Short mmCIF file of C-alpha atoms in Angstrom, two decimals:
data_model
loop_
_atom_site.label_atom_id
_atom_site.label_comp_id
_atom_site.label_asym_id
_atom_site.label_seq_id
_atom_site.Cartn_x
_atom_site.Cartn_y
_atom_site.Cartn_z
CA MET W 1373 14.98 -4.95 29.74
CA THR W 1374 18.53 -5.73 30.96
CA ASP W 1375 21.55 -5.74 28.68
CA GLN W 1376 21.82 -9.53 29.07
CA THR W 1377 18.15 -10.04 28.17
CA SER W 1378 18.65 -7.84 25.12
CA LYS W 1379 21.70 -9.87 24.05
CA ASP W 1380 19.81 -13.13 24.57
CA ARG W 1381 16.93 -11.90 22.46
CA LEU W 1382 19.20 -10.76 19.63
CA ALA W 1383 20.94 -14.16 19.67
CA GLN W 1384 17.53 -15.83 19.58
CA ALA W 1385 16.56 -13.62 16.63
CA ALA W 1386 19.73 -14.57 14.74
CA ARG W 1387 19.00 -18.28 15.25
CA LEU W 1388 15.46 -17.80 13.98
CA VAL W 1389 16.63 -16.01 10.82
CA ARG W 1390 19.27 -18.68 10.14
CA LEU W 1391 16.83 -21.57 10.62
CA ARG W 1392 14.18 -19.95 8.43
CA ARG W 1393 16.62 -19.33 5.61
CA ASN W 1394 17.98 -22.88 5.91
CA GLN W 1395 14.43 -24.10 5.30
CA GLY W 1396 14.22 -21.88 2.21
CA LEU W 1397 11.30 -19.90 3.63
CA THR W 1398 10.50 -16.21 3.50
CA ALA W 1399 9.05 -14.58 6.60
CA GLU W 1400 5.68 -14.48 4.86
CA GLN W 1401 5.86 -18.19 3.98
CA LEU W 1402 6.80 -19.05 7.57
CA ALA W 1403 3.85 -17.04 8.89
CA GLN W 1404 1.54 -18.81 6.44
CA ALA W 1405 2.87 -22.25 7.41
CA MET W 1406 2.37 -21.53 11.09
CA THR W 1407 -1.14 -20.22 10.52
CA GLU W 1408 -2.05 -23.31 8.51
CA ALA W 1409 -0.65 -25.45 11.33
CA GLY W 1410 -3.02 -23.79 13.80
CA ALA W 1411 -0.66 -21.20 15.34
CA LYS W 1412 -1.87 -18.01 13.70
CA VAL W 1413 0.82 -15.40 13.35
CA SER W 1414 1.40 -12.45 11.03
CA ARG W 1415 4.41 -11.72 8.88
CA GLY W 1416 4.93 -8.59 10.98
CA ALA W 1417 5.21 -10.67 14.15
CA ILE W 1418 7.82 -12.91 12.51
CA SER W 1419 9.78 -9.82 11.50
CA ASN W 1420 9.63 -8.46 15.07
CA TRP W 1421 10.97 -11.77 16.41
CA GLU W 1422 13.76 -11.76 13.84
CA ARG W 1423 14.83 -8.23 14.81
CA GLY W 1424 14.71 -9.02 18.51
CA THR W 1425 12.06 -6.37 19.05
CA ASN W 1426 9.87 -8.98 20.74
CA GLY W 1427 10.66 -12.42 22.11
CA ILE W 1428 8.99 -15.44 20.52
CA VAL W 1429 5.49 -15.83 21.93
CA SER W 1430 5.35 -19.00 24.00
CA SER W 1431 2.10 -20.31 22.55
CA LYS W 1432 3.63 -20.23 19.05
CA LEU W 1433 6.93 -21.82 20.05
CA PRO W 1434 6.11 -25.54 19.58
CA THR W 1435 4.72 -25.02 16.07
CA LEU W 1436 7.60 -22.72 15.13
CA ALA W 1437 10.21 -25.24 16.28
CA ARG W 1438 8.47 -28.09 14.47
CA ILE W 1439 8.34 -26.20 11.16
CA LEU W 1440 11.99 -25.13 11.46
CA GLY W 1441 13.12 -28.66 12.37
CA CYS W 1442 14.65 -27.87 15.76
CA THR W 1443 13.81 -28.05 19.43
CA GLU W 1444 12.24 -25.28 21.42
CA GLY W 1445 15.32 -25.20 23.60
CA TYR W 1446 17.56 -24.48 20.63
CA LEU W 1447 15.38 -21.57 19.52
CA LEU W 1448 15.24 -20.12 23.03
CA ARG W 1449 18.68 -20.81 24.49
CA GLY W 1450 20.89 -22.06 21.66
CA GLU W 1451 21.29 -25.64 22.84
CA ASP W 1452 23.65 -27.68 20.67
CA ALA W 1453 21.87 -27.97 17.33
CA ASN W 1454 22.95 -31.59 16.76
CA GLU W 1455 21.82 -32.70 20.19
CA ALA W 1456 18.59 -30.77 19.74
CA SER W 1457 17.82 -32.33 16.36
CA ASN W 1458 18.43 -35.86 17.65
CA ALA W 1459 16.36 -35.46 20.78
CA PRO W 1460 12.58 -35.37 20.90
CA ALA W 1461 11.29 -31.82 21.04
CA LYS W 1462 10.34 -30.93 24.60
CA ARG W 1463 8.31 -27.99 25.80
CA ALA W 1464 10.67 -25.49 27.42
CA PRO W 1465 9.98 -24.64 31.04
CA ALA W 1466 7.66 -21.71 31.49
CA SER W 1467 10.33 -19.86 33.43
CA SER W 1468 12.76 -19.89 30.49
CA ILE W 1469 10.07 -18.76 28.05
CA ALA W 1470 9.02 -15.87 30.24
CA ALA W 1471 12.59 -14.61 30.25
CA THR W 1472 12.53 -14.17 26.47
CA THR W 1473 9.07 -12.67 25.89
CA THR W 1474 7.76 -9.20 26.46
CA THR W 1475 4.56 -10.52 28.07
CA PRO W 1476 3.85 -13.57 30.20
CA PRO W 1477 3.01 -16.78 28.30
CA LEU W 1478 -0.61 -16.77 27.19
CA SER W 1479 -1.28 -20.00 29.06
CA SER W 1480 -0.29 -18.30 32.33
CA GLN W 1481 -2.59 -15.32 31.91
CA SER W 1482 -5.64 -15.73 34.11
CA THR W 1483 -8.60 -13.88 35.49
CA ALA W 1484 -8.98 -12.75 39.07
CA THR W 1485 -10.84 -16.02 39.76
CA GLY W 1486 -7.87 -18.08 38.62
CA HIS W 1487 -9.39 -19.37 35.39
CA ALA W 1488 -7.12 -19.45 32.35
CA MET W 1489 -7.93 -16.74 29.80
CA LYS W 1490 -8.60 -17.84 26.26
CA PRO W 1491 -6.29 -15.99 23.82
CA LEU W 1492 -8.14 -13.21 21.99
CA THR W 1493 -7.17 -13.49 18.33
CA LYS W 1494 -7.96 -11.25 15.40
CA SER W 1495 -10.77 -12.16 13.02
CA THR W 1496 -10.02 -14.80 10.39
CA LYS W 1497 -11.25 -12.24 7.85
CA LEU W 1498 -7.90 -10.50 8.36
CA LYS W 1499 -5.89 -13.59 7.40
CA ASN W 1500 -5.14 -12.36 3.87
CA VAL W 1501 -5.16 -8.65 4.65
CA CYS W 1502 -1.84 -6.83 4.45
CA TYR W 1503 -0.81 -3.16 4.30
CA ASP W 1504 2.99 -3.05 4.34
CA ILE W 1505 3.17 0.69 3.63
CA ARG W 1506 2.52 1.11 7.36
CA GLY W 1507 3.76 -2.31 8.42
CA PRO W 1508 6.84 -3.71 10.21
CA LEU W 1509 9.30 -1.49 8.34
CA LEU W 1510 7.57 1.67 9.55
CA GLN W 1511 7.29 0.28 13.07
CA THR W 1512 11.03 -0.33 13.12
CA ALA W 1513 11.71 3.14 11.70
CA ASN W 1514 9.56 4.71 14.42
CA GLN W 1515 11.48 2.82 17.10
CA MET W 1516 14.77 3.91 15.57
CA GLU W 1517 13.59 7.53 15.60
CA ALA W 1518 12.60 7.14 19.24
CA ASP W 1519 16.17 5.95 19.86
CA GLY W 1520 17.53 9.14 18.31
CA HIS W 1521 18.21 8.13 14.69
CA ARG W 1522 17.26 10.36 11.76
CA ILE W 1523 15.35 8.37 9.14
CA ILE W 1524 14.84 9.52 5.55
CA LYS W 1525 11.31 8.33 4.78
CA LEU W 1526 10.60 7.43 1.16
CA ASN W 1527 7.66 5.20 2.06
CA VAL W 1528 4.43 7.25 2.09
CA GLY W 1529 2.93 9.71 -0.40
CA ASN W 1530 2.06 12.25 2.26
CA PRO W 1531 3.00 15.73 0.96
CA ALA W 1532 2.74 17.73 4.20
CA PRO W 1533 5.86 16.44 6.05
CA PHE W 1534 7.99 17.42 3.05
CA GLY W 1535 7.04 21.08 3.13
CA LEU W 1536 4.44 20.87 0.33
CA GLU W 1537 1.86 23.18 1.82
CA ALA W 1538 -1.87 23.29 1.19
CA PRO W 1539 -3.25 26.26 -0.76
CA HIS W 1540 -4.05 29.06 1.68
CA GLU W 1541 -7.37 29.68 -0.07
CA ILE W 1542 -8.60 26.22 0.92
CA LEU W 1543 -7.54 26.58 4.55
CA ARG W 1544 -9.25 29.95 4.77
CA ASP W 1545 -12.52 28.73 3.27
CA VAL W 1546 -12.63 25.68 5.55
CA SER W 1547 -12.03 27.85 8.60
CA MET W 1548 -14.75 30.29 7.52
CA ASN W 1549 -17.26 27.43 7.34
CA LEU W 1550 -16.40 25.75 10.65
CA THR W 1551 -19.50 27.05 12.38
CA GLU W 1552 -21.62 25.50 9.61
CA ALA W 1553 -19.86 22.14 9.92
CA THR W 1554 -20.32 21.20 13.57
CA GLY W 1555 -23.19 18.80 12.91
CA TYR W 1556 -23.72 15.81 10.64
CA SER W 1557 -24.14 16.54 6.96
CA ASP W 1558 -26.25 14.59 4.49
CA SER W 1559 -24.92 11.02 4.45
CA GLN W 1560 -23.64 11.48 0.89
CA GLY W 1561 -22.17 14.92 1.56
CA ILE W 1562 -23.02 18.61 1.32
CA PHE W 1563 -24.72 19.75 -1.87
CA SER W 1564 -22.16 22.39 -2.93
CA ALA W 1565 -19.25 19.93 -2.77
CA ARG W 1566 -21.07 17.18 -4.66
CA LYS W 1567 -22.16 19.70 -7.29
CA ALA W 1568 -18.54 20.83 -7.72
CA VAL W 1569 -17.45 17.21 -8.20
CA LEU W 1570 -20.17 16.64 -10.79
CA GLN W 1571 -19.22 19.78 -12.70
CA TYR W 1572 -15.56 18.72 -12.67
CA TYR W 1573 -16.37 15.50 -14.51
CA GLN W 1574 -18.76 17.28 -16.86
CA SER W 1575 -15.91 19.59 -17.84
CA LYS W 1576 -13.80 16.50 -18.60
CA GLY W 1577 -16.42 15.04 -20.95
CA LEU W 1578 -18.63 12.92 -18.68
CA LEU W 1579 -20.99 10.94 -20.91
CA SER W 1580 -23.80 10.09 -18.52
CA ALA W 1581 -26.65 12.32 -17.43
CA VAL W 1582 -26.01 12.16 -13.68
CA ASP W 1583 -26.78 14.48 -10.77
CA VAL W 1584 -25.54 15.12 -7.25
CA ARG W 1585 -27.27 11.94 -6.02
CA ASP W 1586 -24.61 10.00 -7.93
CA VAL W 1587 -21.77 11.55 -5.91
CA TYR W 1588 -20.66 10.17 -2.54
CA LEU W 1589 -18.20 12.08 -0.37
CA GLY W 1590 -15.93 10.02 1.86
CA ASN W 1591 -13.22 10.19 4.48
CA GLY W 1592 -10.66 9.96 1.73
CA VAL W 1593 -10.83 7.53 -1.17
CA SER W 1594 -9.77 4.78 1.24
CA GLU W 1595 -13.12 4.73 3.02
CA LEU W 1596 -14.99 4.65 -0.28
CA ILE W 1597 -12.88 1.73 -1.56
CA VAL W 1598 -13.73 -0.33 1.51
CA MET W 1599 -17.38 0.72 1.28
CA THR W 1600 -17.56 -0.32 -2.39
CA MET W 1601 -16.09 -3.75 -1.74
CA GLN W 1602 -18.47 -4.34 1.15
CA ALA W 1603 -21.43 -3.45 -1.06
CA LEU W 1604 -20.21 -5.44 -4.08
CA MET W 1605 -18.50 -8.64 -2.97
CA ASN W 1606 -20.07 -11.90 -1.82
CA ASP W 1607 -17.91 -14.74 -0.48
CA GLY W 1608 -16.06 -16.28 -3.41
CA ASP W 1609 -16.57 -13.35 -5.81
CA GLU W 1610 -13.51 -12.12 -7.67
CA VAL W 1611 -12.28 -8.66 -8.62
CA LEU W 1612 -9.44 -7.91 -11.04
CA ILE W 1613 -6.75 -5.65 -9.56
CA PRO W 1614 -3.53 -4.49 -11.22
CA MET W 1615 -0.16 -5.94 -10.24
CA PRO W 1616 1.55 -4.00 -8.77
CA ASP W 1617 -1.30 -2.25 -6.96
CA TYR W 1618 -2.12 0.17 -4.22
CA PRO W 1619 -2.50 -2.56 -1.56
CA LEU W 1620 -5.68 -1.19 0.01
CA TRP W 1621 -7.62 -2.47 -3.01
CA THR W 1622 -6.45 -6.04 -2.43
CA ALA W 1623 -6.94 -5.78 1.33
CA ALA W 1624 -10.48 -4.41 0.95
CA ALA W 1625 -11.47 -7.17 -1.50
CA ASN W 1626 -10.17 -9.89 0.81
CA LEU W 1627 -11.69 -8.31 3.91
CA SER W 1628 -15.09 -8.27 2.19
CA GLY W 1629 -14.99 -12.01 1.57
CA GLY W 1630 -13.97 -11.76 -2.06
CA THR W 1631 -10.79 -12.72 -3.87
CA ALA W 1632 -8.35 -10.27 -5.42
CA VAL W 1633 -7.13 -11.62 -8.78
CA HIS W 1634 -4.12 -9.65 -9.99
CA TYR W 1635 -3.57 -8.85 -13.66
CA ARG W 1636 -0.10 -7.97 -14.82
CA CYS W 1637 1.13 -4.57 -15.89
CA ASN W 1638 4.09 -4.69 -18.30
CA GLU W 1639 7.24 -2.93 -17.18
CA GLU W 1640 8.63 -3.23 -20.73
CA ASP W 1641 5.63 -1.21 -21.95
CA ASN W 1642 5.92 1.56 -19.35
CA TRP W 1643 3.74 -0.43 -16.95
CA GLN W 1644 0.65 -0.47 -19.19
CA PRO W 1645 -1.96 -3.13 -18.27
CA ASP W 1646 -1.57 -6.45 -20.09
CA ILE W 1647 -4.91 -6.84 -21.90
CA GLU W 1648 -4.32 -10.50 -22.75
CA ASP W 1649 -3.57 -11.29 -19.13
CA ILE W 1650 -6.78 -9.54 -18.09
CA LYS W 1651 -8.75 -11.64 -20.60
CA SER W 1652 -7.23 -14.86 -19.28
CA LYS W 1653 -8.30 -14.08 -15.71
CA ILE W 1654 -11.98 -13.23 -16.25
CA THR W 1655 -14.27 -15.97 -14.93
CA ASP W 1656 -17.94 -16.29 -14.12
CA LYS W 1657 -17.04 -15.15 -10.58
CA THR W 1658 -15.49 -11.86 -11.72
CA LYS W 1659 -17.57 -8.88 -10.56
CA GLY W 1660 -15.38 -5.95 -11.53
CA ILE W 1661 -12.02 -4.56 -12.59
CA VAL W 1662 -9.92 -1.94 -10.79
CA VAL W 1663 -7.96 0.59 -12.87
CA ILE W 1664 -5.42 2.75 -10.99
CA ASN W 1665 -4.52 5.58 -13.35
CA PRO W 1666 -2.11 7.31 -12.89
CA ASN W 1667 -0.78 4.26 -11.15
CA ASN W 1668 0.50 3.86 -7.64
CA PRO W 1669 3.21 2.52 -7.23
CA THR W 1670 4.65 2.83 -10.78
CA GLY W 1671 3.59 6.38 -11.68
CA ALA W 1672 2.44 5.11 -15.09
CA LEU W 1673 -0.22 6.99 -17.08
CA TYR W 1674 -2.37 4.63 -19.13
CA SER W 1675 -3.00 5.33 -22.79
CA THR W 1676 -6.52 6.02 -23.99
CA GLU W 1677 -6.23 3.04 -26.33
CA VAL W 1678 -5.53 0.65 -23.44
CA LEU W 1679 -8.35 2.17 -21.38
CA LYS W 1680 -10.79 1.61 -24.25
CA GLN W 1681 -9.75 -2.03 -24.47
CA ILE W 1682 -10.47 -2.42 -20.75
CA VAL W 1683 -13.87 -0.78 -21.28
CA ASP W 1684 -14.64 -3.25 -24.08
CA LEU W 1685 -13.86 -6.18 -21.78
CA ALA W 1686 -16.00 -4.69 -19.01
CA VAL W 1687 -18.95 -4.27 -21.37
CA GLU W 1688 -18.54 -7.77 -22.82
CA HIS W 1689 -18.41 -9.45 -19.41
CA ASP W 1690 -20.71 -7.08 -17.49
CA LEU W 1691 -17.99 -5.93 -15.10
CA VAL W 1692 -18.06 -2.92 -12.82
CA ILE W 1693 -15.20 -0.52 -13.62
CA MET W 1694 -13.57 0.96 -10.51
CA ALA W 1695 -11.34 3.83 -11.60
CA ASP W 1696 -8.92 5.08 -8.93
CA GLU W 1697 -7.85 8.44 -10.36
CA ILE W 1698 -6.57 10.23 -7.26
CA TYR W 1699 -3.42 11.39 -9.13
CA ASP W 1700 -5.19 12.71 -12.24
CA ARG W 1701 -3.91 16.25 -11.54
CA VAL W 1702 -0.33 15.22 -10.68
CA LEU W 1703 1.02 14.91 -14.22
CA TYR W 1704 4.35 15.63 -15.93
CA ASP W 1705 5.59 16.31 -19.46
CA ASP W 1706 2.28 17.87 -20.64
CA VAL W 1707 0.54 14.49 -20.72
CA VAL W 1708 -3.27 14.33 -20.58
CA HIS W 1709 -5.31 12.04 -18.33
CA THR W 1710 -8.44 10.34 -19.69
CA PRO W 1711 -11.13 9.67 -17.06
CA MET W 1712 -12.87 6.30 -17.45
CA CYS W 1713 -16.29 7.95 -17.07
CA THR W 1714 -15.69 9.76 -20.36
CA LEU W 1715 -15.26 6.54 -22.34
CA THR W 1716 -18.46 4.56 -21.87
CA ASP W 1717 -22.14 4.60 -21.02
CA ASP W 1718 -22.43 0.85 -21.47
CA ALA W 1719 -20.75 -0.24 -18.21
CA LEU W 1720 -21.17 0.84 -14.61
CA VAL W 1721 -18.25 3.13 -13.79
CA LEU W 1722 -17.20 4.14 -10.27
CA SER W 1723 -14.71 7.04 -10.31
CA TYR W 1724 -12.64 7.74 -7.17
CA ASN W 1725 -10.75 10.94 -6.49
CA GLY W 1726 -9.96 13.50 -3.82
CA LEU W 1727 -7.80 16.38 -2.61
CA SER W 1728 -5.18 14.54 -0.52
CA LYS W 1729 -2.49 14.63 -3.22
CA SER W 1730 -3.44 17.37 -5.68
CA HIS W 1731 -4.08 19.96 -2.94
CA ARG W 1732 -1.74 18.57 -0.25
CA ILE W 1733 -4.44 18.11 2.41
CA ALA W 1734 -4.17 14.36 3.03
CA GLY W 1735 -5.10 14.82 6.69
CA PHE W 1736 -8.44 16.41 5.82
CA ARG W 1737 -9.65 13.10 4.29
CA ALA W 1738 -11.63 14.80 1.53
CA GLY W 1739 -12.47 12.25 -1.17
CA TRP W 1740 -15.36 11.29 -3.43
CA MET W 1741 -16.83 8.64 -5.67
CA LEU W 1742 -18.95 9.27 -8.78
CA VAL W 1743 -21.36 6.62 -10.07
CA SER W 1744 -21.92 6.87 -13.83
CA GLY W 1745 -22.61 4.81 -16.94
CA LYS W 1746 -25.00 1.86 -17.06
CA LYS W 1747 -27.00 1.93 -13.82
CA GLN W 1748 -30.31 0.32 -14.73
CA HIS W 1749 -29.23 -3.13 -13.54
CA ALA W 1750 -27.42 -1.83 -10.44
CA SER W 1751 -30.24 -0.37 -8.32
CA ASP W 1752 -29.79 -2.96 -5.57
CA PHE W 1753 -26.01 -2.41 -5.44
CA ILE W 1754 -26.53 1.37 -5.28
CA GLU W 1755 -29.02 0.83 -2.46
CA GLY W 1756 -26.21 -0.99 -0.66
CA LEU W 1757 -23.91 2.01 -1.15
CA ASP W 1758 -26.61 4.28 0.25
CA MET W 1759 -27.02 2.00 3.25
CA LEU W 1760 -23.30 1.96 4.01
CA ALA W 1761 -23.04 5.72 3.53
CA SER W 1762 -25.83 6.19 6.05
CA MET W 1763 -24.26 3.76 8.54
CA ARG W 1764 -21.09 5.85 8.76
CA LEU W 1765 -23.39 8.94 9.15
CA CYS W 1766 -21.30 11.25 6.97
CA ALA W 1767 -17.82 12.16 5.84
CA ASN W 1768 -15.72 14.71 7.76
CA ALA W 1769 -17.98 17.77 7.59
CA PRO W 1770 -15.37 20.60 7.78
CA ALA W 1771 -13.25 18.99 5.04
CA GLN W 1772 -16.23 18.84 2.69
CA HIS W 1773 -16.09 22.65 2.52
CA ALA W 1774 -12.66 22.41 0.89
CA ILE W 1775 -13.98 20.66 -2.20
CA GLN W 1776 -15.86 23.44 -3.98
CA THR W 1777 -12.97 25.88 -3.57
CA ALA W 1778 -10.40 23.30 -4.68
CA MET W 1779 -12.27 22.15 -7.78
CA GLY W 1780 -12.98 25.63 -9.07
CA GLY W 1781 -9.91 27.53 -7.95
CA TYR W 1782 -6.37 27.90 -9.15
CA GLN W 1783 -4.66 24.51 -9.59
CA SER W 1784 -1.28 25.12 -7.93
CA MET W 1785 -0.14 21.53 -8.53
CA GLN W 1786 0.63 22.53 -12.13
CA GLU W 1787 3.43 24.79 -10.89
CA LEU W 1788 5.00 21.92 -8.97
CA THR W 1789 4.94 19.47 -11.89
CA ALA W 1790 6.07 21.92 -14.59
CA GLU W 1791 9.71 21.76 -15.78
CA THR W 1792 10.61 24.56 -13.38
CA GLY W 1793 8.68 22.97 -10.53
CA ARG W 1794 9.95 21.19 -7.47
CA LEU W 1795 8.28 17.83 -8.10
CA TYR W 1796 9.52 17.71 -11.69
CA LYS W 1797 13.11 18.33 -10.61
CA GLN W 1798 12.87 15.76 -7.83
CA ARG W 1799 11.51 13.17 -10.25
CA GLU W 1800 14.35 13.83 -12.72
CA MET W 1801 17.02 13.53 -10.05
CA ALA W 1802 15.57 10.36 -8.50
CA ILE W 1803 15.25 8.55 -11.84
CA SER W 1804 18.72 9.62 -12.95
CA ARG W 1805 20.39 8.49 -9.73
CA LEU W 1806 18.53 5.18 -9.54
CA ASN W 1807 19.35 4.25 -13.14
CA ALA W 1808 23.01 5.06 -12.46
CA ILE W 1809 23.23 2.29 -9.84
CA LYS W 1810 24.58 -0.97 -11.25
CA GLY W 1811 21.78 -3.53 -11.61
CA ILE W 1812 18.95 -1.02 -11.02
CA SER W 1813 16.57 0.08 -13.79
CA CYS W 1814 13.61 2.40 -13.51
CA THR W 1815 11.02 3.65 -16.00
CA LYS W 1816 10.16 7.34 -15.82
CA PRO W 1817 6.74 7.99 -14.21
CA GLN W 1818 4.38 10.42 -15.92
CA GLY W 1819 2.16 10.90 -12.88
CA ALA W 1820 2.03 10.75 -9.07
CA PHE W 1821 5.02 10.91 -6.67
CA TYR W 1822 6.44 7.43 -7.15
CA CYS W 1823 8.71 5.22 -9.18
CA PHE W 1824 9.07 1.44 -9.02
CA PRO W 1825 12.70 0.45 -9.70
CA LYS W 1826 13.75 -3.09 -10.57
CA MET W 1827 16.70 -4.95 -9.08
CA ASP W 1828 18.39 -7.23 -11.61
CA PRO W 1829 18.20 -10.69 -9.98
CA GLU W 1830 21.56 -11.58 -11.53
CA VAL W 1831 23.14 -8.73 -9.58
CA TYR W 1832 20.93 -8.79 -6.49
CA PRO W 1833 19.68 -12.38 -5.93
CA VAL W 1834 17.22 -11.30 -3.25
CA LYS W 1835 14.95 -13.96 -1.75
CA ASP W 1836 13.14 -11.83 0.86
CA ASP W 1837 12.68 -8.26 -0.33
CA MET W 1838 11.14 -7.11 2.95
CA GLN W 1839 14.24 -8.24 4.83
CA PHE W 1840 16.35 -6.56 2.15
CA MET W 1841 14.58 -3.26 2.78
CA MET W 1842 14.94 -3.86 6.53
CA ASP W 1843 18.70 -4.12 6.01
CA LEU W 1844 18.60 -0.80 4.13
CA LEU W 1845 16.69 0.81 6.99
CA VAL W 1846 19.02 -0.46 9.70
CA GLU W 1847 22.26 0.15 7.81
CA GLU W 1848 21.55 3.41 6.00
CA LYS W 1849 18.52 4.87 7.83
CA VAL W 1850 16.38 5.03 4.65
CA LEU W 1851 12.79 3.75 4.76
CA ILE W 1852 11.45 2.23 1.53
CA VAL W 1853 8.64 -0.29 0.96
CA GLN W 1854 9.45 -3.53 -0.83
CA GLY W 1855 7.74 -4.47 -4.11
CA THR W 1856 5.86 -7.44 -2.71
CA GLY W 1857 4.12 -4.96 -0.41
CA PHE W 1858 2.29 -3.82 -3.55
CA ASN W 1859 1.35 -7.39 -4.46
CA TRP W 1860 4.13 -7.73 -7.04
CA ASP W 1861 4.91 -11.43 -7.44
CA LYS W 1862 8.72 -11.34 -7.29
CA PRO W 1863 11.17 -9.93 -4.70
CA ASP W 1864 12.89 -7.73 -7.29
CA HIS W 1865 11.26 -4.27 -7.03
CA PHE W 1866 10.78 -1.49 -4.51
CA ARG W 1867 8.84 1.78 -4.46
CA VAL W 1868 10.54 5.14 -4.07
CA VAL W 1869 8.61 8.25 -3.02
CA PHE W 1870 10.34 11.34 -4.44
CA LEU W 1871 8.58 13.95 -2.28
CA PRO W 1872 11.64 15.05 -0.21
CA ASN W 1873 13.39 18.23 -1.36
CA LEU W 1874 16.43 17.91 -3.60
CA LEU W 1875 18.93 18.13 -0.75
CA ASN W 1876 17.35 15.31 1.28
CA LEU W 1877 16.61 13.27 -1.83
CA GLU W 1878 20.27 13.55 -2.89
CA ASP W 1879 21.27 12.34 0.57
CA ALA W 1880 18.88 9.38 0.25
CA MET W 1881 20.29 8.47 -3.16
CA ASP W 1882 23.85 8.60 -1.81
CA ARG W 1883 22.83 6.14 0.88
CA LEU W 1884 21.10 3.86 -1.63
CA ASP W 1885 24.20 3.93 -3.83
CA ARG W 1886 26.36 2.93 -0.86
CA PHE W 1887 23.95 0.21 0.29
CA PHE W 1888 23.65 -1.45 -3.12
CA ALA W 1889 27.43 -1.35 -3.56
CA LYS W 1890 27.83 -3.24 -0.25
CA LYS W 1891 25.20 -5.76 -1.31
CA ARG W 1892 26.98 -6.40 -4.61
CA GLN W 1893 30.14 -7.16 -2.67
CA GLN W 1894 28.23 -9.55 -0.39
CA PHE W 1895 26.61 -11.28 -3.36
CA GLY W 1896 29.89 -11.35 -5.28
CA THR W 1897 28.37 -9.56 -8.27
CA ASP W 1898 30.25 -6.26 -8.18
#
């Protein structure tokens, strides 16, 4: 790409941003409006156009210009805006479009026989699926790194890149069993690992009389979440999911044809679930309720009292309880986690957990799901789980051999979260520095690696939090995911991962301090 083409594209991007903002639209709202108008486009594509990473795709141009109230020529070449708005919109010549796109216009793509190729679009099932943790912000960060920039990444809870090593005992035991793990295992997993999972929950106070047939091993909890939603949801069914949430839950529900209905967690109450809000959102279409405890992205640990109230609602309305407890061993301040499977036998409880976080082996994809509680009415659903488990053949066989050692061995995470531990110190420093920034407030997490700070809208009147975080990335080389990426309903939060060591975390906080100070000056709220 020539320097002139690059300049033209950046100018085009600036016009697009200005027009969108003049219409009072966020990038997500613009993408939705275009999709509804028949020109399907993702929010990520809009963001790429607005950064100048890609030129505007020609097939989307007429719809984009119509929604923004301008001509195609103004978007592409910057024709006089007044002349453009008074003249009927005309399709720009193909030659001018080709100069501003990274690929030829779709209408010009043809087969060897000369026939026009029909655009290949993604499935409509993906229309409401979003996973911003690895979305446009990360793509931009990767490109910046390729261009030689050093990015401080506070976006993903992946311990390994931050020097948090896996226990040597686990690595040794997996390597010793490699010759036994070259073939498929049982579709639900090897016996010794499932037995270790069962015994773990029994030691926690599991109420139900279950056996290894009630344990499913998966390629991380992520696979098991998707598998559950596929087995549970019919088109139009609803599932209650916390807001904010780990976005895979919402994506999996939507992808399975269901509808994610978000219940509020109260920041004023240390992000505890709002029981009254949950009650108000239960309908005859509600199939289940998701409980993420400790929570991602807030780091909140739910009280046993609140959990019991959720159980009561599940029993009353015959809801499946889906308990995502992946951070149950990443706890601070001597708090105690209460597993949902220890609270009831009168509802079907699905408990999800794994070794990615507690034992720092996220790449192994060693996760599990335990089915407990009231199962008499759920035989057909469980048959569906068995079917889906068989269809994927089995979970990663070598990683399954890590589970027995991990569940019964020394729990090194406790050293990291103790007052003298690295994670504890990093949490303290991150919370202290964030709360010291004017207009930023943050509750202290009691679990996981995250906090979810709030930006006072009187100080930071942000309309598009993804663009705000993009500005942070470009200006200060810090990668953070915006709050709406976790299905929060206002552009006033963001998630911080405090896994980097104290030196790098201090550097990141210095950059955040500088960035927010500049934004206050721009907003006139300093």
